[in-house]
Amino acid sequence: MSGGKTGERTQGKVPFYFKSFDKTIGVASNMEELRSEFKRLLDVDPKSLEYHLKEGHIVQWLAYIGENELSKRLIDVSDPRKAYEIINDYLSSRKRMNAQEERGPAMKPHRKPHEKPWHREGDTVPNDRRPRGFKSKQ
């Protein structure tokens, strides 16, 4: 899903069908659905997940939809729980990065705090730079 948000459908691309003995037991059209189906199928049919992982079906589908980074992370992963952790961590970190991008760059203070007071005792200070409550010695 290159260039899109995590929850969007993969436009014009084929969804991933989780199958068990020629029966479709789950469908994922995007990354959020993949995570959701993985979580659900861990309890329902973990052997199906293991099969799709060992055969490289999920890795191939991820590459097909443009999720090359996650695809590479799942190469040679056959344990469904480990794969779910990788998918979940990947999507969580991507979500944090997207939220950070939406907030924009971190705000910098408009001035640096002074290490020393800007005046010394006994110095005269112009009226416009005097702190409140400052009384000059006259």
PDB file of C-alpha atoms in Angstrom:
ATOM      1  CA  MET A   1       0.000   0.000   0.000  1.00  0.00           C
ATOM      2  CA  SER A   2       2.662   2.387  -0.897  1.00  0.00           C
ATOM      3  CA  GLY A   3       1.705   6.005  -0.347  1.00  0.00           C
ATOM      4  CA  GLY A   4      -1.610   5.300   1.402  1.00  0.00           C
ATOM      5  CA  LYS A   5      -2.847   5.216   4.931  1.00  0.00           C
ATOM      6  CA  THR A   6      -2.653   1.956   6.844  1.00  0.00           C
ATOM      7  CA  GLY A   7      -6.421   1.341   6.921  1.00  0.00           C
ATOM      8  CA  GLU A   8      -7.134   1.989   3.225  1.00  0.00           C
ATOM      9  CA  ARG A   9      -8.028  -0.798   0.835  1.00  0.00           C
ATOM     10  CA  THR A  10      -5.364  -1.748  -1.674  1.00  0.00           C
ATOM     11  CA  GLN A  11      -6.929  -0.175  -4.736  1.00  0.00           C
ATOM     12  CA  GLY A  12      -7.049  -2.460  -7.758  1.00  0.00           C
ATOM     13  CA  LYS A  13      -5.109  -5.177  -5.965  1.00  0.00           C
ATOM     14  CA  VAL A  14      -6.183  -8.659  -5.005  1.00  0.00           C
ATOM     15  CA  PRO A  15      -6.832  -9.269  -1.276  1.00  0.00           C
ATOM     16  CA  PHE A  16      -5.109 -12.070   0.593  1.00  0.00           C
ATOM     17  CA  TYR A  17      -7.281 -15.140   1.161  1.00  0.00           C
ATOM     18  CA  PHE A  18      -6.468 -17.321   4.151  1.00  0.00           C
ATOM     19  CA  LYS A  19      -7.407 -20.846   3.188  1.00  0.00           C
ATOM     20  CA  SER A  20      -7.587 -24.133   5.019  1.00  0.00           C
ATOM     21  CA  PHE A  21      -8.278 -27.258   2.977  1.00  0.00           C
ATOM     22  CA  ASP A  22      -9.702 -25.270   0.028  1.00  0.00           C
ATOM     23  CA  LYS A  23     -12.010 -23.346   2.344  1.00  0.00           C
ATOM     24  CA  THR A  24     -11.561 -19.576   2.744  1.00  0.00           C
ATOM     25  CA  ILE A  25     -11.312 -18.842   6.460  1.00  0.00           C
ATOM     26  CA  GLY A  26     -10.283 -15.192   6.265  1.00  0.00           C
ATOM     27  CA  VAL A  27      -9.643 -12.282   3.910  1.00  0.00           C
ATOM     28  CA  ALA A  28      -7.333  -9.282   4.243  1.00  0.00           C
ATOM     29  CA  SER A  29      -7.535  -6.346   1.849  1.00  0.00           C
ATOM     30  CA  ASN A  30      -5.087  -4.087   3.677  1.00  0.00           C
ATOM     31  CA  MET A  31      -2.569  -4.066   6.499  1.00  0.00           C
ATOM     32  CA  GLU A  32      -5.058  -3.477   9.319  1.00  0.00           C
ATOM     33  CA  GLU A  33      -7.188  -6.373   8.108  1.00  0.00           C
ATOM     34  CA  LEU A  34      -4.077  -8.561   7.871  1.00  0.00           C
ATOM     35  CA  ARG A  35      -3.260  -7.825  11.518  1.00  0.00           C
ATOM     36  CA  SER A  36      -6.860  -8.407  12.557  1.00  0.00           C
ATOM     37  CA  GLU A  37      -7.147 -11.713  10.669  1.00  0.00           C
ATOM     38  CA  PHE A  38      -3.810 -12.897  12.046  1.00  0.00           C
ATOM     39  CA  LYS A  39      -4.964 -12.192  15.588  1.00  0.00           C
ATOM     40  CA  ARG A  40      -8.288 -13.960  15.019  1.00  0.00           C
ATOM     41  CA  LEU A  41      -6.768 -16.963  13.240  1.00  0.00           C
ATOM     42  CA  LEU A  42      -4.133 -17.488  15.940  1.00  0.00           C
ATOM     43  CA  ASP A  43      -6.980 -18.918  18.038  1.00  0.00           C
ATOM     44  CA  VAL A  44      -9.086 -20.395  15.219  1.00  0.00           C
ATOM     45  CA  ASP A  45      -6.581 -22.055  12.883  1.00  0.00           C
ATOM     46  CA  PRO A  46      -2.889 -21.392  13.623  1.00  0.00           C
ATOM     47  CA  LYS A  47      -1.861 -24.281  11.320  1.00  0.00           C
ATOM     48  CA  SER A  48      -3.293 -22.375   8.356  1.00  0.00           C
ATOM     49  CA  LEU A  49      -1.200 -19.334   9.271  1.00  0.00           C
ATOM     50  CA  GLU A  50       1.865 -21.523   9.625  1.00  0.00           C
ATOM     51  CA  TYR A  51       1.224 -23.047   6.182  1.00  0.00           C
ATOM     52  CA  HIS A  52       0.876 -19.628   4.491  1.00  0.00           C
ATOM     53  CA  LEU A  53       4.040 -18.405   6.234  1.00  0.00           C
ATOM     54  CA  LYS A  54       6.130 -21.477   5.335  1.00  0.00           C
ATOM     55  CA  GLU A  55       5.005 -21.354   1.710  1.00  0.00           C
ATOM     56  CA  GLY A  56       5.801 -17.632   1.480  1.00  0.00           C
ATOM     57  CA  HIS A  57       2.270 -16.664   0.466  1.00  0.00           C
ATOM     58  CA  ILE A  58       2.016 -13.764   2.896  1.00  0.00           C
ATOM     59  CA  VAL A  59       5.496 -12.475   2.005  1.00  0.00           C
ATOM     60  CA  GLN A  60       4.562 -12.558  -1.701  1.00  0.00           C
ATOM     61  CA  TRP A  61       1.263 -10.760  -1.112  1.00  0.00           C
ATOM     62  CA  LEU A  62       2.950  -8.061   0.959  1.00  0.00           C
ATOM     63  CA  ALA A  63       5.485  -7.465  -1.814  1.00  0.00           C
ATOM     64  CA  TYR A  64       2.616  -7.361  -4.341  1.00  0.00           C
ATOM     65  CA  ILE A  65       0.798  -4.591  -2.447  1.00  0.00           C
ATOM     66  CA  GLY A  66       4.023  -2.626  -2.010  1.00  0.00           C
ATOM     67  CA  GLU A  67       4.769  -3.453   1.624  1.00  0.00           C
ATOM     68  CA  ASN A  68       8.349  -4.468   0.862  1.00  0.00           C
ATOM     69  CA  GLU A  69       9.787  -3.614   4.278  1.00  0.00           C
ATOM     70  CA  LEU A  70       7.318  -5.820   6.148  1.00  0.00           C
ATOM     71  CA  SER A  71       7.656  -8.484   3.474  1.00  0.00           C
ATOM     72  CA  LYS A  72      11.410  -8.659   4.125  1.00  0.00           C
ATOM     73  CA  ARG A  73      10.869  -8.858   7.885  1.00  0.00           C
ATOM     74  CA  LEU A  74       8.657 -11.933   7.480  1.00  0.00           C
ATOM     75  CA  ILE A  75      10.968 -13.914   5.197  1.00  0.00           C
ATOM     76  CA  ASP A  76      11.822 -17.243   6.878  1.00  0.00           C
ATOM     77  CA  VAL A  77       9.321 -16.643   9.721  1.00  0.00           C
ATOM     78  CA  SER A  78       7.114 -19.702  10.128  1.00  0.00           C
ATOM     79  CA  ASP A  79       5.839 -19.229  13.682  1.00  0.00           C
ATOM     80  CA  PRO A  80       2.411 -17.505  13.501  1.00  0.00           C
ATOM     81  CA  ARG A  81       2.812 -15.795  16.897  1.00  0.00           C
ATOM     82  CA  LYS A  82       6.204 -14.391  15.926  1.00  0.00           C
ATOM     83  CA  ALA A  83       4.767 -13.199  12.594  1.00  0.00           C
ATOM     84  CA  TYR A  84       1.874 -11.500  14.402  1.00  0.00           C
ATOM     85  CA  GLU A  85       4.340  -9.701  16.698  1.00  0.00           C
ATOM     86  CA  ILE A  86       6.322  -8.482  13.692  1.00  0.00           C
ATOM     87  CA  ILE A  87       3.178  -7.277  11.886  1.00  0.00           C
ATOM     88  CA  ASN A  88       1.804  -5.609  15.005  1.00  0.00           C
ATOM     89  CA  ASP A  89       5.115  -3.881  15.842  1.00  0.00           C
ATOM     90  CA  TYR A  90       5.514  -2.721  12.246  1.00  0.00           C
ATOM     91  CA  LEU A  91       2.023  -1.205  12.080  1.00  0.00           C
ATOM     92  CA  SER A  92       2.313   0.348  15.544  1.00  0.00           C
ATOM     93  CA  SER A  93       5.609   2.033  14.699  1.00  0.00           C
ATOM     94  CA  ARG A  94       4.222   3.220  11.365  1.00  0.00           C
ATOM     95  CA  LYS A  95       1.180   4.632  13.115  1.00  0.00           C
ATOM     96  CA  ARG A  96       3.431   6.556  15.525  1.00  0.00           C
ATOM     97  CA  MET A  97       5.476   7.925  12.620  1.00  0.00           C
ATOM     98  CA  ASN A  98       2.330   9.018  10.752  1.00  0.00           C
ATOM     99  CA  ALA A  99       0.991  10.750  13.863  1.00  0.00           C
ATOM    100  CA  GLN A 100       4.299  12.521  14.331  1.00  0.00           C
ATOM    101  CA  GLU A 101       4.295  13.670  10.685  1.00  0.00           C
ATOM    102  CA  GLU A 102       0.753  15.023  11.067  1.00  0.00           C
ATOM    103  CA  ARG A 103       1.811  17.074  14.088  1.00  0.00           C
ATOM    104  CA  GLY A 104       4.622  18.597  12.065  1.00  0.00           C
ATOM    105  CA  PRO A 105       8.189  19.259  13.109  1.00  0.00           C
ATOM    106  CA  ALA A 106       8.898  19.623  16.787  1.00  0.00           C
ATOM    107  CA  MET A 107       8.576  23.206  17.954  1.00  0.00           C
ATOM    108  CA  LYS A 108      11.774  24.888  18.956  1.00  0.00           C
ATOM    109  CA  PRO A 109      11.806  27.565  21.614  1.00  0.00           C
ATOM    110  CA  HIS A 110      12.035  31.029  20.075  1.00  0.00           C
ATOM    111  CA  ARG A 111      15.032  31.814  22.241  1.00  0.00           C
ATOM    112  CA  LYS A 112      17.535  29.902  24.279  1.00  0.00           C
ATOM    113  CA  PRO A 113      17.376  30.166  28.024  1.00  0.00           C
ATOM    114  CA  HIS A 114      20.206  32.295  29.355  1.00  0.00           C
ATOM    115  CA  GLU A 115      22.884  30.570  31.304  1.00  0.00           C
ATOM    116  CA  LYS A 116      23.556  33.706  33.321  1.00  0.00           C
ATOM    117  CA  PRO A 117      21.254  36.545  34.277  1.00  0.00           C
ATOM    118  CA  TRP A 118      21.054  39.146  31.524  1.00  0.00           C
ATOM    119  CA  HIS A 119      22.122  41.846  33.929  1.00  0.00           C
ATOM    120  CA  ARG A 120      24.412  42.128  36.866  1.00  0.00           C
ATOM    121  CA  GLU A 121      23.543  43.750  40.077  1.00  0.00           C
ATOM    122  CA  GLY A 122      24.142  47.452  39.809  1.00  0.00           C
ATOM    123  CA  ASP A 123      23.831  47.586  36.014  1.00  0.00           C
ATOM    124  CA  THR A 124      21.353  50.032  34.604  1.00  0.00           C
ATOM    125  CA  VAL A 125      18.713  48.459  32.430  1.00  0.00           C
ATOM    126  CA  PRO A 126      16.720  50.284  29.742  1.00  0.00           C
ATOM    127  CA  ASN A 127      13.037  50.716  30.689  1.00  0.00           C
ATOM    128  CA  ASP A 128      11.776  48.466  27.902  1.00  0.00           C
ATOM    129  CA  ARG A 129      13.947  45.563  29.076  1.00  0.00           C
ATOM    130  CA  ARG A 130      13.284  45.805  32.794  1.00  0.00           C
ATOM    131  CA  PRO A 131      11.480  42.877  34.356  1.00  0.00           C
ATOM    132  CA  ARG A 132       8.280  43.585  36.236  1.00  0.00           C
ATOM    133  CA  GLY A 133       8.879  44.811  39.695  1.00  0.00           C
ATOM    134  CA  PHE A 134      12.406  45.956  38.833  1.00  0.00           C
ATOM    135  CA  LYS A 135      13.425  49.072  40.657  1.00  0.00           C
ATOM    136  CA  SER A 136      16.485  50.884  39.496  1.00  0.00           C
ATOM    137  CA  LYS A 137      18.865  52.390  42.030  1.00  0.00           C
ATOM    138  CA  GLN A 138      18.799  56.135  41.737  1.00  0.00           C
TER     139      GLN A 138
END
